[in-house]
Amino acid sequence: MSQFALPLDIGSAHEDTGYLVTDCNLQTHRQLEQWDRWPNGTAILIGSHGAGKQAMARKFVSQSGGRYVADAHGVADDKLFHLWNQSQSDKQPLLLISSRDVSRWDIQLPDLKSRLAASILIEIGPPDEAMIIGLFQKYFALRGLSISEDALSYLGKRMERSYQNVQLLAQKMNVLAIERKKPITRAIAKAALAQHEAESAKPEIEEG
């Protein structure tokens, strides 16, 4: 894979490429694997915070030898346009990832706008229950811990399903388990969820 000189966050094939696949992101996973079918060799990957965009992009790089750009919505038009042209010249697929819909990228360069419009759009939807359970298990397994089936069942049926909530709740359960010196059971999960919901219900303080 050739190197690109622009000061962009371009992925390396030597990084970790693991991510979970369930029904909620299976179509996304398949579209990324079919990079050789992308129009003009370019795709845009959209997903919320914590949805696994970086991990998916690194897997794409390792399989295709292509490039990816993180937070593409924040890259200047001329740099992004130059990268698109460079990728075309090198015959390398290009993946642009962002947490924002393309309509909110504020693209001013007409040539870039037309090229993005012609690119395949790949979106990561909200997590399903299987994904939530898998992410909780992965979070604690990486820390040498485990979460009980009761805790997983409790959270899967009650929590608001979003990738960010999985991260926040996992962190809260970890802290509570350490403070109470207890394993991560339904009681810990219940306390963490109550704490999270109370914090989410607090009104935001307006700055004067």
Coordinates of C-alpha atoms in Angstrom, one line a residue:
M1 CA 0.0 0.0 0.0
S2 CA 1.5 3.4 -1.0
Q3 CA 1.7 6.3 1.4
F4 CA -0.1 9.5 1.0
A5 CA 1.5 12.8 2.0
L6 CA -1.5 14.8 3.1
P7 CA -1.9 15.4 6.9
L8 CA -5.0 13.2 7.1
D9 CA -5.9 10.4 9.4
I10 CA -5.3 7.6 6.9
G11 CA -5.5 4.0 8.2
S12 CA -2.7 1.5 8.3
A13 CA -3.1 -2.2 7.5
H14 CA -1.0 -3.0 10.6
E15 CA -3.6 -2.0 13.1
D16 CA -6.2 -4.2 14.9
T17 CA -9.1 -5.1 12.5
G18 CA -11.5 -6.9 14.8
Y19 CA -15.2 -5.9 15.1
L20 CA -18.4 -7.7 15.9
V21 CA -20.9 -8.7 13.1
T22 CA -24.6 -9.3 13.9
D23 CA -27.8 -8.8 11.9
C24 CA -27.7 -5.0 12.5
N25 CA -24.4 -4.5 10.6
L26 CA -24.2 -7.5 8.4
Q27 CA -25.2 -5.6 5.3
T28 CA -22.6 -3.0 6.1
H29 CA -20.0 -5.7 6.6
R30 CA -20.8 -7.2 3.2
Q31 CA -20.7 -3.9 1.4
L32 CA -17.2 -3.2 2.8
E33 CA -16.0 -6.6 1.7
Q34 CA -17.3 -5.9 -1.9
W35 CA -15.0 -2.9 -2.3
D36 CA -14.1 -4.0 -5.8
R37 CA -17.7 -3.3 -6.9
W38 CA -17.8 0.3 -5.6
P39 CA -18.5 3.0 -8.3
N40 CA -15.3 4.8 -8.9
G41 CA -13.7 2.7 -6.1
T42 CA -15.0 5.1 -3.4
A43 CA -17.5 4.6 -0.5
I44 CA -18.7 6.8 2.3
L45 CA -19.2 5.0 5.7
I46 CA -21.6 6.8 8.1
G47 CA -22.2 5.8 11.7
S48 CA -22.7 7.1 15.2
H49 CA -19.9 7.4 17.8
G50 CA -18.8 3.9 19.0
A51 CA -20.4 2.1 16.0
G52 CA -17.1 0.5 14.9
K53 CA -16.3 2.7 11.9
Q54 CA -12.5 2.8 12.6
A55 CA -12.3 -1.0 13.1
M56 CA -14.3 -1.6 9.9
A57 CA -12.1 0.8 8.0
R58 CA -8.9 -0.9 9.2
K59 CA -10.4 -4.3 8.1
F60 CA -11.1 -2.7 4.7
V61 CA -7.5 -1.5 4.4
S62 CA -6.1 -4.9 5.3
Q63 CA -8.3 -6.6 2.7
S64 CA -8.1 -4.1 -0.1
G65 CA -4.8 -2.3 0.3
G66 CA -6.8 0.9 -0.1
R67 CA -7.0 4.0 2.0
Y68 CA -9.5 5.4 4.5
V69 CA -10.0 8.9 5.9
A70 CA -11.4 9.4 9.4
D71 CA -13.7 12.3 10.1
A72 CA -13.8 13.1 6.4
H73 CA -16.4 15.8 7.0
G74 CA -13.7 18.0 8.6
V75 CA -11.2 17.7 5.8
A76 CA -10.8 20.7 3.5
D77 CA -12.4 20.3 0.1
D78 CA -9.2 20.7 -1.9
K79 CA -7.4 18.1 0.1
L80 CA -10.3 15.6 -0.1
F81 CA -10.6 16.2 -3.8
H82 CA -6.8 15.7 -4.3
L83 CA -7.0 12.4 -2.3
W84 CA -9.9 11.2 -4.5
N85 CA -7.9 11.9 -7.6
Q86 CA -4.8 10.3 -6.2
S87 CA -6.7 7.1 -5.3
Q88 CA -8.1 7.0 -8.8
S89 CA -4.6 7.4 -10.3
D90 CA -3.2 4.7 -8.0
K91 CA -6.2 2.4 -8.6
Q92 CA -6.7 2.1 -4.9
P93 CA -10.2 2.0 -3.3
L94 CA -11.0 4.9 -0.9
L95 CA -13.2 4.8 2.1
L96 CA -14.4 8.1 3.7
I97 CA -15.8 7.7 7.2
S98 CA -17.8 10.2 9.3
S99 CA -20.4 10.5 12.1
R100 CA -22.2 13.1 10.0
D101 CA -24.6 12.6 7.1
V102 CA -23.0 13.8 3.8
S103 CA -25.6 16.6 3.6
R104 CA -24.0 18.2 6.6
W105 CA -20.4 18.1 5.2
D106 CA -20.7 21.7 3.9
I107 CA -18.9 20.8 0.6
Q108 CA -18.4 23.9 -1.5
L109 CA -16.2 22.5 -4.4
P110 CA -18.7 21.4 -7.2
D111 CA -16.3 18.8 -8.6
L112 CA -16.0 17.2 -5.2
K113 CA -19.7 17.4 -4.5
S114 CA -20.5 15.5 -7.7
R115 CA -17.9 12.8 -6.9
L116 CA -19.3 12.2 -3.4
A117 CA -22.8 12.1 -4.8
A118 CA -21.7 9.3 -7.2
S119 CA -20.0 7.3 -4.4
I120 CA -21.7 4.4 -2.6
L121 CA -23.2 5.4 0.8
I122 CA -22.8 2.7 3.6
E123 CA -24.6 3.4 6.8
I124 CA -24.3 1.6 10.2
G125 CA -27.6 1.4 11.9
P126 CA -28.4 1.2 15.6
P127 CA -27.2 -1.9 17.5
D128 CA -29.6 -4.9 18.0
E129 CA -29.7 -6.9 21.2
A130 CA -27.1 -9.4 20.0
M131 CA -24.7 -6.6 19.2
I132 CA -25.3 -5.0 22.6
I133 CA -24.6 -8.3 24.4
G134 CA -21.5 -8.9 22.3
L135 CA -20.1 -5.4 22.9
F136 CA -20.6 -5.7 26.7
Q137 CA -18.9 -9.2 26.7
K138 CA -16.0 -7.9 24.6
Y139 CA -15.5 -4.8 26.8
F140 CA -15.2 -6.8 30.0
A141 CA -13.3 -9.7 28.4
L142 CA -10.6 -7.3 27.3
R143 CA -10.3 -6.3 31.0
G144 CA -10.1 -9.9 32.2
L145 CA -13.7 -9.7 33.6
S146 CA -17.1 -11.2 32.8
I147 CA -20.7 -10.0 33.0
S148 CA -23.4 -12.3 34.1
E149 CA -26.2 -13.5 31.8
D150 CA -28.8 -11.9 34.2
A151 CA -27.1 -8.5 33.8
L152 CA -27.0 -8.8 30.0
S153 CA -30.6 -9.8 29.8
Y154 CA -31.6 -7.0 32.1
L155 CA -29.8 -4.4 30.1
G156 CA -30.8 -5.8 26.7
K157 CA -34.5 -5.4 27.5
R158 CA -34.3 -2.0 29.2
M159 CA -31.6 0.3 28.0
E160 CA -31.9 2.7 25.1
R161 CA -30.1 1.0 22.2
S162 CA -27.2 3.0 21.0
Y163 CA -23.4 2.4 20.7
Q164 CA -22.6 5.3 23.0
N165 CA -24.9 4.0 25.7
V166 CA -23.2 0.6 25.6
Q167 CA -19.8 2.4 26.3
L168 CA -21.2 4.6 29.0
L169 CA -23.0 1.8 30.8
A170 CA -20.0 -0.5 30.6
Q171 CA -17.8 2.1 32.2
K172 CA -20.3 2.7 34.9
M173 CA -20.6 -1.0 35.7
N174 CA -16.9 -1.3 35.8
V175 CA -16.6 1.5 38.3
L176 CA -19.4 0.2 40.5
A177 CA -18.0 -3.3 40.5
I178 CA -14.6 -2.0 41.6
E179 CA -16.2 0.3 44.3
R180 CA -18.4 -2.5 45.7
K181 CA -15.8 -5.2 45.1
K182 CA -18.4 -7.4 43.5
P183 CA -18.8 -9.2 40.2
I184 CA -20.8 -7.6 37.4
T185 CA -24.3 -9.1 38.1
R186 CA -27.9 -7.9 37.6
A187 CA -27.6 -5.7 40.7
I188 CA -24.6 -3.8 39.3
A189 CA -26.3 -3.5 35.9
K190 CA -29.5 -2.2 37.5
A191 CA -27.6 0.4 39.6
A192 CA -25.5 1.5 36.5
L193 CA -28.6 1.9 34.4
A194 CA -30.4 3.9 37.1
Q195 CA -27.4 6.1 37.4
H196 CA -27.1 6.6 33.7
E197 CA -30.8 7.4 33.3
A198 CA -30.7 9.9 36.1
E199 CA -27.8 11.7 34.6
S200 CA -29.4 11.7 31.1
A201 CA -32.6 13.3 32.6
K202 CA -30.7 16.3 34.0
P203 CA -31.4 19.5 32.0
E204 CA -28.5 21.0 30.2
I205 CA -27.2 24.2 31.8
E206 CA -27.2 27.1 29.3
E207 CA -24.1 29.2 29.2
G208 CA -24.7 32.8 29.8

